[in-house]
PDB file of N, CA and C in Angstrom:
ATOM      1  N   MET A   1     -73.049   7.619  -7.762  1.00 44.00           N
ATOM      2  CA  MET A   1     -71.502   6.658  -7.503  1.00 44.00           C
ATOM      3  C   MET A   1     -71.769   5.115  -7.974  1.00 44.00           C
ATOM      4  N   LEU A   2     -72.675   4.533  -6.822  1.00 43.00           N
ATOM      5  CA  LEU A   2     -73.252   3.376  -7.128  1.00 43.00           C
ATOM      6  C   LEU A   2     -73.416   2.711  -8.202  1.00 43.00           C
ATOM      7  N   GLY A   3     -74.698   3.651  -9.042  1.00 52.00           N
ATOM      8  CA  GLY A   3     -75.374   3.224 -10.223  1.00 52.00           C
ATOM      9  C   GLY A   3     -73.841   3.332 -11.489  1.00 52.00           C
ATOM     10  N   ARG A   4     -72.784   4.038 -11.151  1.00 53.00           N
ATOM     11  CA  ARG A   4     -71.642   3.921 -12.194  1.00 53.00           C
ATOM     12  C   ARG A   4     -70.975   2.420 -12.071  1.00 53.00           C
ATOM     13  N   LEU A   5     -71.121   2.373 -10.333  1.00 56.00           N
ATOM     14  CA  LEU A   5     -70.462   1.013 -10.411  1.00 56.00           C
ATOM     15  C   LEU A   5     -70.826  -0.136 -11.115  1.00 56.00           C
ATOM     16  N   GLY A   6     -72.207  -0.223 -10.477  1.00 58.00           N
ATOM     17  CA  GLY A   6     -72.980  -1.250 -11.355  1.00 58.00           C
ATOM     18  C   GLY A   6     -72.928  -1.356 -12.694  1.00 58.00           C
ATOM     19  N   THR A   7     -72.604  -0.031 -13.554  1.00 68.00           N
ATOM     20  CA  THR A   7     -72.824  -0.100 -14.974  1.00 68.00           C
ATOM     21  C   THR A   7     -71.360  -0.511 -15.133  1.00 68.00           C
ATOM     22  N   SER A   8     -70.679  -0.263 -14.503  1.00 82.00           N
ATOM     23  CA  SER A   8     -69.096  -0.756 -14.696  1.00 82.00           C
ATOM     24  C   SER A   8     -68.901  -2.528 -14.892  1.00 82.00           C
ATOM     25  N   MET A   9     -69.773  -2.894 -13.892  1.00 84.00           N
ATOM     26  CA  MET A   9     -69.776  -4.254 -13.735  1.00 84.00           C
ATOM     27  C   MET A   9     -70.599  -4.998 -14.575  1.00 84.00           C
ATOM     28  N   LYS A  10     -71.455  -4.416 -15.171  1.00 83.00           N
ATOM     29  CA  LYS A  10     -72.072  -4.653 -16.383  1.00 83.00           C
ATOM     30  C   LYS A  10     -71.568  -5.101 -17.262  1.00 83.00           C
ATOM     31  N   GLU A  11     -70.895  -3.657 -17.364  1.00 87.00           N
ATOM     32  CA  GLU A  11     -70.104  -3.702 -19.237  1.00 87.00           C
ATOM     33  C   GLU A  11     -68.914  -4.331 -18.829  1.00 87.00           C
ATOM     34  N   GLY A  12     -68.360  -4.922 -17.654  1.00 89.00           N
ATOM     35  CA  GLY A  12     -67.193  -6.117 -17.737  1.00 89.00           C
ATOM     36  C   GLY A  12     -67.305  -7.235 -17.973  1.00 89.00           C
ATOM     37  N   ALA A  13     -68.996  -7.415 -17.593  1.00 87.00           N
ATOM     38  CA  ALA A  13     -69.763  -8.892 -18.076  1.00 87.00           C
ATOM     39  C   ALA A  13     -69.805  -9.093 -19.098  1.00 87.00           C
ATOM     40  N   LEU A  14     -70.447  -7.998 -19.510  1.00 86.00           N
ATOM     41  CA  LEU A  14     -70.519  -7.998 -21.047  1.00 86.00           C
ATOM     42  C   LEU A  14     -69.444  -8.075 -22.234  1.00 86.00           C
ATOM     43  N   ALA A  15     -68.323  -7.807 -21.942  1.00 90.00           N
ATOM     44  CA  ALA A  15     -67.211  -7.767 -22.199  1.00 90.00           C
ATOM     45  C   ALA A  15     -66.690  -8.925 -22.314  1.00 90.00           C
ATOM     46  N   VAL A  16     -66.745  -9.478 -21.193  1.00 90.00           N
ATOM     47  CA  VAL A  16     -65.955 -11.049 -20.991  1.00 90.00           C
ATOM     48  C   VAL A  16     -66.749 -12.071 -22.144  1.00 90.00           C
ATOM     49  N   ALA A  17     -68.130 -11.826 -21.880  1.00 86.00           N
ATOM     50  CA  ALA A  17     -69.314 -12.967 -22.804  1.00 86.00           C
ATOM     51  C   ALA A  17     -69.107 -12.866 -24.335  1.00 86.00           C
ATOM     52  N   LEU A  18     -68.771 -10.972 -24.660  1.00 86.00           N
ATOM     53  CA  LEU A  18     -68.785 -10.895 -25.735  1.00 86.00           C
ATOM     54  C   LEU A  18     -67.529 -11.454 -26.589  1.00 86.00           C
ATOM     55  N   ARG A  19     -66.293 -11.147 -25.592  1.00 92.00           N
ATOM     56  CA  ARG A  19     -65.056 -11.737 -26.150  1.00 92.00           C
ATOM     57  C   ARG A  19     -64.833 -13.300 -26.071  1.00 92.00           C
ATOM     58  N   ALA A  20     -65.543 -14.039 -25.455  1.00 91.00           N
ATOM     59  CA  ALA A  20     -65.665 -15.320 -25.694  1.00 91.00           C
ATOM     60  C   ALA A  20     -66.601 -15.664 -26.634  1.00 91.00           C
ATOM     61  N   TYR A  21     -67.927 -15.071 -27.128  1.00 86.00           N
ATOM     62  CA  TYR A  21     -68.689 -15.455 -27.816  1.00 86.00           C
ATOM     63  C   TYR A  21     -67.977 -15.048 -29.377  1.00 86.00           C
ATOM     64  N   VAL A  22     -67.173 -14.150 -29.658  1.00 90.00           N
ATOM     65  CA  VAL A  22     -66.635 -13.508 -31.048  1.00 90.00           C
ATOM     66  C   VAL A  22     -65.922 -14.625 -31.103  1.00 90.00           C
ATOM     67  N   ASN A  23     -64.458 -15.202 -29.854  1.00 95.00           N
ATOM     68  CA  ASN A  23     -63.253 -15.967 -30.061  1.00 95.00           C
ATOM     69  C   ASN A  23     -64.127 -17.246 -30.540  1.00 95.00           C
ATOM     70  N   ASP A  24     -65.174 -17.647 -30.368  1.00 94.00           N
ATOM     71  CA  ASP A  24     -65.551 -19.304 -30.535  1.00 94.00           C
ATOM     72  C   ASP A  24     -66.224 -19.484 -31.860  1.00 94.00           C
ATOM     73  N   ARG A  25     -66.945 -18.160 -32.320  1.00 91.00           N
ATOM     74  CA  ARG A  25     -67.776 -18.477 -33.501  1.00 91.00           C
ATOM     75  C   ARG A  25     -66.933 -17.757 -34.532  1.00 91.00           C
ATOM     76  N   TYR A  26     -65.553 -16.948 -34.382  1.00 93.00           N
ATOM     77  CA  TYR A  26     -64.891 -16.539 -35.509  1.00 93.00           C
ATOM     78  C   TYR A  26     -63.484 -16.742 -35.299  1.00 93.00           C
ATOM     79  N   LYS A  27     -63.188 -17.963 -34.781  1.00 95.00           N
ATOM     80  CA  LYS A  27     -61.694 -18.106 -34.327  1.00 95.00           C
ATOM     81  C   LYS A  27     -61.106 -18.745 -35.427  1.00 95.00           C
ATOM     82  N   GLU A  28     -61.712 -18.899 -36.645  1.00 97.00           N
ATOM     83  CA  GLU A  28     -60.701 -18.864 -37.718  1.00 97.00           C
ATOM     84  C   GLU A  28     -59.711 -17.603 -38.548  1.00 97.00           C
ATOM     85  N   TYR A  29     -60.376 -16.780 -38.100  1.00 95.00           N
ATOM     86  CA  TYR A  29     -60.122 -15.442 -38.430  1.00 95.00           C
ATOM     87  C   TYR A  29     -59.040 -14.785 -37.619  1.00 95.00           C
ATOM     88  N   GLY A  30     -58.903 -14.977 -36.231  1.00 96.00           N
ATOM     89  CA  GLY A  30     -58.183 -14.706 -35.217  1.00 96.00           C
ATOM     90  C   GLY A  30     -58.755 -14.779 -33.979  1.00 96.00           C
ATOM     91  N   GLU A  31     -57.934 -13.553 -33.117  1.00 97.00           N
ATOM     92  CA  GLU A  31     -58.504 -13.752 -31.477  1.00 97.00           C
ATOM     93  C   GLU A  31     -58.891 -12.744 -31.171  1.00 97.00           C
ATOM     94  N   VAL A  32     -59.421 -12.397 -30.262  1.00 97.00           N
ATOM     95  CA  VAL A  32     -60.025 -10.638 -29.936  1.00 97.00           C
ATOM     96  C   VAL A  32     -59.242 -10.902 -28.487  1.00 97.00           C
ATOM     97  N   LEU A  33     -58.211 -10.143 -28.318  1.00 97.00           N
ATOM     98  CA  LEU A  33     -57.138 -10.148 -27.174  1.00 97.00           C
ATOM     99  C   LEU A  33     -58.108  -9.047 -25.581  1.00 97.00           C
ATOM    100  N   ASP A  34     -58.859  -7.998 -26.402  1.00 95.00           N
ATOM    101  CA  ASP A  34     -59.610  -7.291 -25.138  1.00 95.00           C
ATOM    102  C   ASP A  34     -60.523  -6.915 -25.794  1.00 95.00           C
ATOM    103  N   CYS A  35     -61.439  -6.692 -25.092  1.00 95.00           N
ATOM    104  CA  CYS A  35     -62.439  -5.848 -25.123  1.00 95.00           C
ATOM    105  C   CYS A  35     -63.407  -5.219 -24.370  1.00 95.00           C
ATOM    106  N   GLN A  36     -63.879  -3.847 -24.638  1.00 94.00           N
ATOM    107  CA  GLN A  36     -64.651  -3.041 -24.006  1.00 94.00           C
ATOM    108  C   GLN A  36     -65.752  -2.764 -24.389  1.00 94.00           C
ATOM    109  N   VAL A  37     -66.813  -2.009 -23.456  1.00 91.00           N
ATOM    110  CA  VAL A  37     -68.414  -2.168 -24.041  1.00 91.00           C
ATOM    111  C   VAL A  37     -68.024  -0.713 -23.208  1.00 91.00           C
ATOM    112  N   ASP A  38     -68.937   0.339 -23.804  1.00 91.00           N
ATOM    113  CA  ASP A  38     -69.305   1.635 -23.474  1.00 91.00           C
ATOM    114  C   ASP A  38     -70.953   1.532 -23.728  1.00 91.00           C
ATOM    115  N   THR A  39     -71.967   1.068 -22.923  1.00 87.00           N
ATOM    116  CA  THR A  39     -73.373   1.201 -22.814  1.00 87.00           C
ATOM    117  C   THR A  39     -73.684   2.833 -23.121  1.00 87.00           C
ATOM    118  N   LYS A  40     -73.081   3.167 -22.346  1.00 87.00           N
ATOM    119  CA  LYS A  40     -73.858   5.233 -22.334  1.00 87.00           C
ATOM    120  C   LYS A  40     -73.675   5.462 -24.132  1.00 87.00           C
ATOM    121  N   GLU A  41     -72.365   5.272 -24.597  1.00 89.00           N
ATOM    122  CA  GLU A  41     -72.076   5.728 -25.771  1.00 89.00           C
ATOM    123  C   GLU A  41     -72.396   4.578 -26.777  1.00 89.00           C
ATOM    124  N   GLY A  42     -72.605   3.507 -26.309  1.00 89.00           N
ATOM    125  CA  GLY A  42     -73.374   2.551 -27.607  1.00 89.00           C
ATOM    126  C   GLY A  42     -72.047   2.300 -28.353  1.00 89.00           C
ATOM    127  N   ARG A  43     -70.917   1.865 -27.613  1.00 93.00           N
ATOM    128  CA  ARG A  43     -69.332   1.739 -28.189  1.00 93.00           C
ATOM    129  C   ARG A  43     -68.963   0.717 -28.059  1.00 93.00           C
ATOM    130  N   LEU A  44     -68.275  -0.472 -28.792  1.00 93.00           N
ATOM    131  CA  LEU A  44     -67.334  -1.788 -28.307  1.00 93.00           C
ATOM    132  C   LEU A  44     -65.993  -1.505 -28.868  1.00 93.00           C
ATOM    133  N   GLN A  45     -65.117  -1.886 -28.107  1.00 96.00           N
ATOM    134  CA  GLN A  45     -63.711  -1.175 -28.474  1.00 96.00           C
ATOM    135  C   GLN A  45     -63.133  -3.023 -28.377  1.00 96.00           C
ATOM    136  N   PHE A  46     -62.256  -3.237 -29.706  1.00 95.00           N
ATOM    137  CA  PHE A  46     -61.683  -4.481 -29.189  1.00 95.00           C
ATOM    138  C   PHE A  46     -59.970  -4.403 -29.907  1.00 95.00           C
ATOM    139  N   ARG A  47     -59.271  -5.089 -29.285  1.00 97.00           N
ATOM    140  CA  ARG A  47     -57.787  -5.180 -29.733  1.00 97.00           C
ATOM    141  C   ARG A  47     -57.662  -6.812 -30.186  1.00 97.00           C
ATOM    142  N   VAL A  48     -57.879  -7.067 -31.513  1.00 96.00           N
ATOM    143  CA  VAL A  48     -57.568  -8.267 -31.844  1.00 96.00           C
ATOM    144  C   VAL A  48     -56.151  -8.649 -32.464  1.00 96.00           C
ATOM    145  N   LEU A  49     -56.228 -10.022 -32.527  1.00 97.00           N
ATOM    146  CA  LEU A  49     -54.829 -10.590 -33.387  1.00 97.00           C
ATOM    147  C   LEU A  49     -55.150 -11.257 -34.830  1.00 97.00           C
ATOM    148  N   LEU A  50     -55.243 -10.728 -35.722  1.00 94.00           N
ATOM    149  CA  LEU A  50     -55.415 -11.508 -36.699  1.00 94.00           C
ATOM    150  C   LEU A  50     -54.640 -12.404 -37.660  1.00 94.00           C
ATOM    151  N   ARG A  51     -55.451 -13.639 -37.796  1.00 96.00           N
ATOM    152  CA  ARG A  51     -54.909 -14.549 -38.242  1.00 96.00           C
ATOM    153  C   ARG A  51     -53.452 -14.283 -39.240  1.00 96.00           C
ATOM    154  N   GLY A  52     -52.595 -14.831 -39.123  1.00 96.00           N
ATOM    155  CA  GLY A  52     -51.538 -13.995 -40.403  1.00 96.00           C
ATOM    156  C   GLY A  52     -50.432 -12.964 -40.012  1.00 96.00           C
ATOM    157  N   GLU A  53     -51.306 -12.025 -38.929  1.00 95.00           N
ATOM    158  CA  GLU A  53     -50.504 -10.961 -38.706  1.00 95.00           C
ATOM    159  C   GLU A  53     -49.839 -11.320 -37.473  1.00 95.00           C
ATOM    160  N   LYS A  54     -48.540 -10.341 -37.287  1.00 96.00           N
ATOM    161  CA  LYS A  54     -47.860 -10.177 -36.253  1.00 96.00           C
ATOM    162  C   LYS A  54     -48.043  -9.476 -35.279  1.00 96.00           C
ATOM    163  N   GLU A  55     -48.992  -8.110 -35.531  1.00 95.00           N
ATOM    164  CA  GLU A  55     -48.826  -7.010 -34.643  1.00 95.00           C
ATOM    165  C   GLU A  55     -50.683  -7.016 -34.330  1.00 95.00           C
ATOM    166  N   PRO A  56     -51.126  -6.885 -33.078  1.00 97.00           N
ATOM    167  CA  PRO A  56     -52.705  -6.512 -33.044  1.00 97.00           C
ATOM    168  C   PRO A  56     -53.311  -5.450 -33.938  1.00 97.00           C
ATOM    169  N   ALA A  57     -54.223  -5.388 -34.166  1.00 96.00           N
ATOM    170  CA  ALA A  57     -54.882  -4.527 -34.802  1.00 96.00           C
ATOM    171  C   ALA A  57     -56.092  -3.900 -33.712  1.00 96.00           C
ATOM    172  N   SER A  58     -56.714  -2.692 -33.932  1.00 97.00           N
ATOM    173  CA  SER A  58     -57.451  -2.379 -32.711  1.00 97.00           C
ATOM    174  C   SER A  58     -58.894  -2.421 -33.854  1.00 97.00           C
ATOM    175  N   ALA A  59     -60.117  -2.448 -33.357  1.00 95.00           N
ATOM    176  CA  ALA A  59     -60.968  -2.088 -34.065  1.00 95.00           C
ATOM    177  C   ALA A  59     -62.064  -1.572 -33.218  1.00 95.00           C
ATOM    178  N   SER A  60     -63.148  -0.727 -33.531  1.00 96.00           N
ATOM    179  CA  SER A  60     -64.292  -0.093 -32.555  1.00 96.00           C
ATOM    180  C   SER A  60     -65.682  -0.665 -33.364  1.00 96.00           C
ATOM    181  N   ILE A  61     -66.545  -0.679 -32.993  1.00 95.00           N
ATOM    182  CA  ILE A  61     -67.819  -0.537 -33.368  1.00 95.00           C
ATOM    183  C   ILE A  61     -67.831   0.999 -32.843  1.00 95.00           C
ATOM    184  N   ASP A  62     -68.284   1.889 -33.606  1.00 95.00           N
ATOM    185  CA  ASP A  62     -68.568   2.916 -32.927  1.00 95.00           C
ATOM    186  C   ASP A  62     -69.412   3.120 -32.494  1.00 95.00           C
ATOM    187  N   ARG A  63     -71.035   3.045 -33.127  1.00 93.00           N
ATOM    188  CA  ARG A  63     -72.221   3.169 -32.899  1.00 93.00           C
ATOM    189  C   ARG A  63     -72.834   1.822 -33.302  1.00 93.00           C
ATOM    190  N   TYR A  64     -73.845   1.092 -31.866  1.00 91.00           N
ATOM    191  CA  TYR A  64     -74.883   0.474 -31.940  1.00 91.00           C
ATOM    192  C   TYR A  64     -76.281   0.640 -31.425  1.00 91.00           C
ATOM    193  N   GLU A  65     -76.939  -0.356 -31.653  1.00 90.00           N
ATOM    194  CA  GLU A  65     -77.957  -0.044 -30.836  1.00 90.00           C
ATOM    195  C   GLU A  65     -78.416  -1.731 -30.545  1.00 90.00           C
ATOM    196  N   ILE A  66     -79.391  -1.468 -29.280  1.00 89.00           N
ATOM    197  CA  ILE A  66     -79.679  -2.759 -28.867  1.00 89.00           C
ATOM    198  C   ILE A  66     -81.674  -3.068 -29.216  1.00 89.00           C
ATOM    199  N   GLU A  67     -81.915  -3.771 -30.087  1.00 92.00           N
ATOM    200  CA  GLU A  67     -83.008  -3.918 -30.397  1.00 92.00           C
ATOM    201  C   GLU A  67     -84.036  -5.083 -30.036  1.00 92.00           C
ATOM    202  N   LYS A  68     -85.259  -4.820 -29.578  1.00 91.00           N
ATOM    203  CA  LYS A  68     -85.726  -6.122 -29.127  1.00 91.00           C
ATOM    204  C   LYS A  68     -87.007  -6.260 -29.546  1.00 91.00           C
ATOM    205  N   GLU A  69     -87.317  -7.946 -30.005  1.00 92.00           N
ATOM    206  CA  GLU A  69     -88.652  -8.233 -30.542  1.00 92.00           C
ATOM    207  C   GLU A  69     -88.842  -9.487 -30.028  1.00 92.00           C
ATOM    208  N   GLY A  70     -89.984  -9.177 -28.926  1.00 91.00           N
ATOM    209  CA  GLY A  70     -90.617 -10.470 -28.580  1.00 91.00           C
ATOM    210  C   GLY A  70     -89.533 -11.111 -26.972  1.00 91.00           C
ATOM    211  N   GLU A  71     -89.148 -12.344 -27.360  1.00 88.00           N
ATOM    212  CA  GLU A  71     -88.169 -12.545 -26.320  1.00 88.00           C
ATOM    213  C   GLU A  71     -86.744 -12.404 -27.089  1.00 88.00           C
ATOM    214  N   ASP A  72     -86.583 -12.117 -28.454  1.00 91.00           N
ATOM    215  CA  ASP A  72     -85.596 -12.039 -29.121  1.00 91.00           C
ATOM    216  C   ASP A  72     -84.243 -10.546 -28.964  1.00 91.00           C
ATOM    217  N   VAL A  73     -83.194 -10.360 -28.981  1.00 91.00           N
ATOM    218  CA  VAL A  73     -82.490  -9.082 -28.721  1.00 91.00           C
ATOM    219  C   VAL A  73     -81.467  -9.235 -29.591  1.00 91.00           C
ATOM    220  N   TYR A  74     -81.665  -8.232 -30.474  1.00 93.00           N
ATOM    221  CA  TYR A  74     -80.577  -7.976 -31.433  1.00 93.00           C
ATOM    222  C   TYR A  74     -79.725  -6.743 -31.297  1.00 93.00           C
ATOM    223  N   LEU A  75     -78.601  -7.207 -32.017  1.00 89.00           N
ATOM    224  CA  LEU A  75     -77.445  -5.704 -31.924  1.00 89.00           C
ATOM    225  C   LEU A  75     -77.449  -5.247 -32.925  1.00 89.00           C
ATOM    226  N   LYS A  76     -77.640  -4.081 -33.582  1.00 94.00           N
ATOM    227  CA  LYS A  76     -77.754  -3.492 -34.723  1.00 94.00           C
ATOM    228  C   LYS A  76     -76.525  -2.716 -34.882  1.00 94.00           C
ATOM    229  N   LEU A  77     -75.521  -2.977 -35.900  1.00 94.00           N
ATOM    230  CA  LEU A  77     -74.740  -2.266 -36.025  1.00 94.00           C
ATOM    231  C   LEU A  77     -74.599  -0.784 -36.753  1.00 94.00           C
ATOM    232  N   ARG A  78     -73.910  -0.033 -36.401  1.00 94.00           N
ATOM    233  CA  ARG A  78     -74.116   1.179 -37.195  1.00 94.00           C
ATOM    234  C   ARG A  78     -72.780   2.065 -37.980  1.00 94.00           C
ATOM    235  N   SER A  79     -71.559   1.813 -37.259  1.00 96.00           N
ATOM    236  CA  SER A  79     -70.287   2.292 -37.723  1.00 96.00           C
ATOM    237  C   SER A  79     -69.243   1.622 -37.390  1.00 96.00           C
ATOM    238  N   PHE A  80     -68.118   1.959 -37.763  1.00 96.00           N
ATOM    239  CA  PHE A  80     -67.003   1.117 -37.672  1.00 96.00           C
ATOM    240  C   PHE A  80     -65.818   1.750 -37.753  1.00 96.00           C
ATOM    241  N   SER A  81     -64.621   1.334 -36.926  1.00 97.00           N
ATOM    242  CA  SER A  81     -63.392   2.045 -37.284  1.00 97.00           C
ATOM    243  C   SER A  81     -62.197   1.338 -37.044  1.00 97.00           C
ATOM    244  N   THR A  82     -61.301   0.855 -37.489  1.00 96.00           N
ATOM    245  CA  THR A  82     -60.240   0.229 -37.333  1.00 96.00           C
ATOM    246  C   THR A  82     -59.207   0.840 -37.128  1.00 96.00           C
ATOM    247  N   SER A  83     -57.825   0.187 -37.099  1.00 96.00           N
ATOM    248  CA  SER A  83     -56.297   0.633 -37.231  1.00 96.00           C
ATOM    249  C   SER A  83     -55.955   0.366 -38.451  1.00 96.00           C
ATOM    250  N   ARG A  84     -56.524  -0.183 -39.200  1.00 95.00           N
ATOM    251  CA  ARG A  84     -56.625  -0.815 -40.941  1.00 95.00           C
ATOM    252  C   ARG A  84     -57.284  -0.280 -41.547  1.00 95.00           C
ATOM    253  N   GLU A  85     -56.970   0.778 -42.731  1.00 96.00           N
ATOM    254  CA  GLU A  85     -57.938   1.575 -43.457  1.00 96.00           C
ATOM    255  C   GLU A  85     -58.838   0.746 -44.294  1.00 96.00           C
ATOM    256  N   TRP A  86     -58.201  -0.457 -44.734  1.00 95.00           N
ATOM    257  CA  TRP A  86     -58.939  -1.217 -45.764  1.00 95.00           C
ATOM    258  C   TRP A  86     -59.798  -2.165 -44.881  1.00 95.00           C
ATOM    259  N   ILE A  87     -59.826  -2.686 -43.561  1.00 94.00           N
ATOM    260  CA  ILE A  87     -60.507  -3.629 -43.140  1.00 94.00           C
ATOM    261  C   ILE A  87     -61.830  -2.271 -42.402  1.00 94.00           C
ATOM    262  N   THR A  88     -61.637  -1.053 -42.515  1.00 96.00           N
ATOM    263  CA  THR A  88     -62.536  -0.009 -41.564  1.00 96.00           C
ATOM    264  C   THR A  88     -63.542  -0.322 -43.104  1.00 96.00           C
ATOM    265  N   LEU A  89     -62.961   0.331 -44.056  1.00 97.00           N
ATOM    266  CA  LEU A  89     -64.208   0.110 -45.535  1.00 97.00           C
ATOM    267  C   LEU A  89     -65.084  -0.712 -45.458  1.00 97.00           C
ATOM    268  N   LEU A  90     -63.932  -2.075 -45.449  1.00 96.00           N
ATOM    269  CA  LEU A  90     -64.845  -3.133 -45.392  1.00 96.00           C
ATOM    270  C   LEU A  90     -65.849  -3.657 -44.876  1.00 96.00           C
ATOM    271  N   LEU A  91     -65.778  -3.152 -43.215  1.00 95.00           N
ATOM    272  CA  LEU A  91     -66.627  -3.318 -42.306  1.00 95.00           C
ATOM    273  C   LEU A  91     -67.864  -2.521 -42.590  1.00 95.00           C
ATOM    274  N   ASN A  92     -67.726  -1.347 -43.116  1.00 96.00           N
ATOM    275  CA  ASN A  92     -68.498  -0.256 -42.937  1.00 96.00           C
ATOM    276  C   ASN A  92     -69.411  -0.698 -44.451  1.00 96.00           C
ATOM    277  N   GLN A  93     -69.140  -1.338 -45.431  1.00 97.00           N
ATOM    278  CA  GLN A  93     -69.665  -1.820 -46.416  1.00 97.00           C
ATOM    279  C   GLN A  93     -70.577  -2.730 -46.113  1.00 97.00           C
ATOM    280  N   LEU A  94     -69.726  -3.744 -45.152  1.00 96.00           N
ATOM    281  CA  LEU A  94     -70.504  -4.865 -45.554  1.00 96.00           C
ATOM    282  C   LEU A  94     -71.440  -5.228 -44.231  1.00 96.00           C
ATOM    283  N   LEU A  95     -71.528  -4.702 -42.922  1.00 95.00           N
ATOM    284  CA  LEU A  95     -71.711  -4.801 -41.977  1.00 95.00           C
ATOM    285  C   LEU A  95     -73.138  -3.421 -41.000  1.00 95.00           C
ATOM    286  N   ALA A  96     -71.934  -2.160 -41.608  1.00 95.00           N
ATOM    287  CA  ALA A  96     -73.354  -1.080 -40.974  1.00 95.00           C
ATOM    288  C   ALA A  96     -74.951  -1.167 -41.519  1.00 95.00           C
ATOM    289  N   GLY A  97     -75.492  -1.319 -40.545  1.00 95.00           N
ATOM    290  CA  GLY A  97     -76.975  -1.248 -41.037  1.00 95.00           C
ATOM    291  C   GLY A  97     -77.501  -2.668 -40.488  1.00 95.00           C
ATOM    292  N   LYS A  98     -76.637  -3.990 -40.677  1.00 95.00           N
ATOM    293  CA  LYS A  98     -76.886  -5.055 -40.057  1.00 95.00           C
ATOM    294  C   LYS A  98     -77.048  -5.333 -38.896  1.00 95.00           C
ATOM    295  N   ARG A  99     -78.387  -6.239 -38.512  1.00 93.00           N
ATOM    296  CA  ARG A  99     -78.194  -6.668 -37.178  1.00 93.00           C
ATOM    297  C   ARG A  99     -77.921  -8.014 -36.733  1.00 93.00           C
ATOM    298  N   PHE A 100     -77.831  -8.296 -35.627  1.00 89.00           N
ATOM    299  CA  PHE A 100     -77.122  -9.830 -35.619  1.00 89.00           C
ATOM    300  C   PHE A 100     -77.983 -10.010 -33.994  1.00 89.00           C
ATOM    301  N   LYS A 101     -78.421 -11.495 -34.079  1.00 90.00           N
ATOM    302  CA  LYS A 101     -79.293 -11.920 -32.412  1.00 90.00           C
ATOM    303  C   LYS A 101     -77.974 -11.867 -31.679  1.00 90.00           C
ATOM    304  N   ILE A 102     -78.518 -11.682 -30.574  1.00 84.00           N
ATOM    305  CA  ILE A 102     -77.638 -11.906 -29.353  1.00 84.00           C
ATOM    306  C   ILE A 102     -77.708 -13.064 -28.603  1.00 84.00           C
ATOM    307  N   PRO A 103     -76.957 -13.854 -28.318  1.00 79.00           N
ATOM    308  CA  PRO A 103     -77.097 -15.189 -27.718  1.00 79.00           C
ATOM    309  C   PRO A 103     -78.025 -14.770 -26.365  1.00 79.00           C
ATOM    310  N   SER A 104     -78.644 -15.607 -25.776  1.00 78.00           N
ATOM    311  CA  SER A 104     -79.388 -15.159 -24.601  1.00 78.00           C
ATOM    312  C   SER A 104     -78.531 -15.303 -23.391  1.00 78.00           C
ATOM    313  N   LYS A 105     -77.569 -15.924 -23.439  1.00 72.00           N
ATOM    314  CA  LYS A 105     -76.961 -15.613 -22.233  1.00 72.00           C
ATOM    315  C   LYS A 105     -76.039 -14.152 -21.829  1.00 72.00           C
ATOM    316  N   VAL A 106     -75.647 -13.647 -23.387  1.00 73.00           N
ATOM    317  CA  VAL A 106     -75.452 -12.480 -23.506  1.00 73.00           C
ATOM    318  C   VAL A 106     -76.028 -11.383 -23.103  1.00 73.00           C
ATOM    319  N   ALA A 107     -77.555 -11.566 -23.610  1.00 72.00           N
ATOM    320  CA  ALA A 107     -78.722 -10.667 -23.494  1.00 72.00           C
ATOM    321  C   ALA A 107     -79.244 -10.561 -22.255  1.00 72.00           C
ATOM    322  N   SER A 108     -78.979 -11.713 -21.392  1.00 72.00           N
ATOM    323  CA  SER A 108     -79.290 -11.660 -19.902  1.00 72.00           C
ATOM    324  C   SER A 108     -78.364 -10.334 -19.234  1.00 72.00           C
ATOM    325  N   LEU A 109     -77.756 -10.251 -19.740  1.00 69.00           N
ATOM    326  CA  LEU A 109     -76.561  -9.093 -19.184  1.00 69.00           C
ATOM    327  C   LEU A 109     -77.228  -7.536 -19.573  1.00 69.00           C
ATOM    328  N   LEU A 110     -78.181  -7.833 -20.175  1.00 65.00           N
ATOM    329  CA  LEU A 110     -78.296  -6.237 -20.950  1.00 65.00           C
ATOM    330  C   LEU A 110     -79.622  -5.786 -19.807  1.00 65.00           C
TER     331      LEU A 110
END
């Protein structure tokens, strides 16, 4: 039980850090309203308000992997789903299989 509590706290901290990072880096596209991390399933879920939209959309990185190279940590994205079909298609075409370096502040939570 304590192990799951520790995992929940870690996932909560990761979600807060990830939300802040994405909102800072991609603010011209909109805002992440909510973020959930499931490290066991390798899934990230977001609720976002995209610029020019009136209603929030949901988005999920359905599968991700963490890769380490020396001191660097990377997030490799595998597949996406969203509440907007065209965005799902776009994300899967452009980002599936790509990896992104995780900022050291976020990587320290892993």
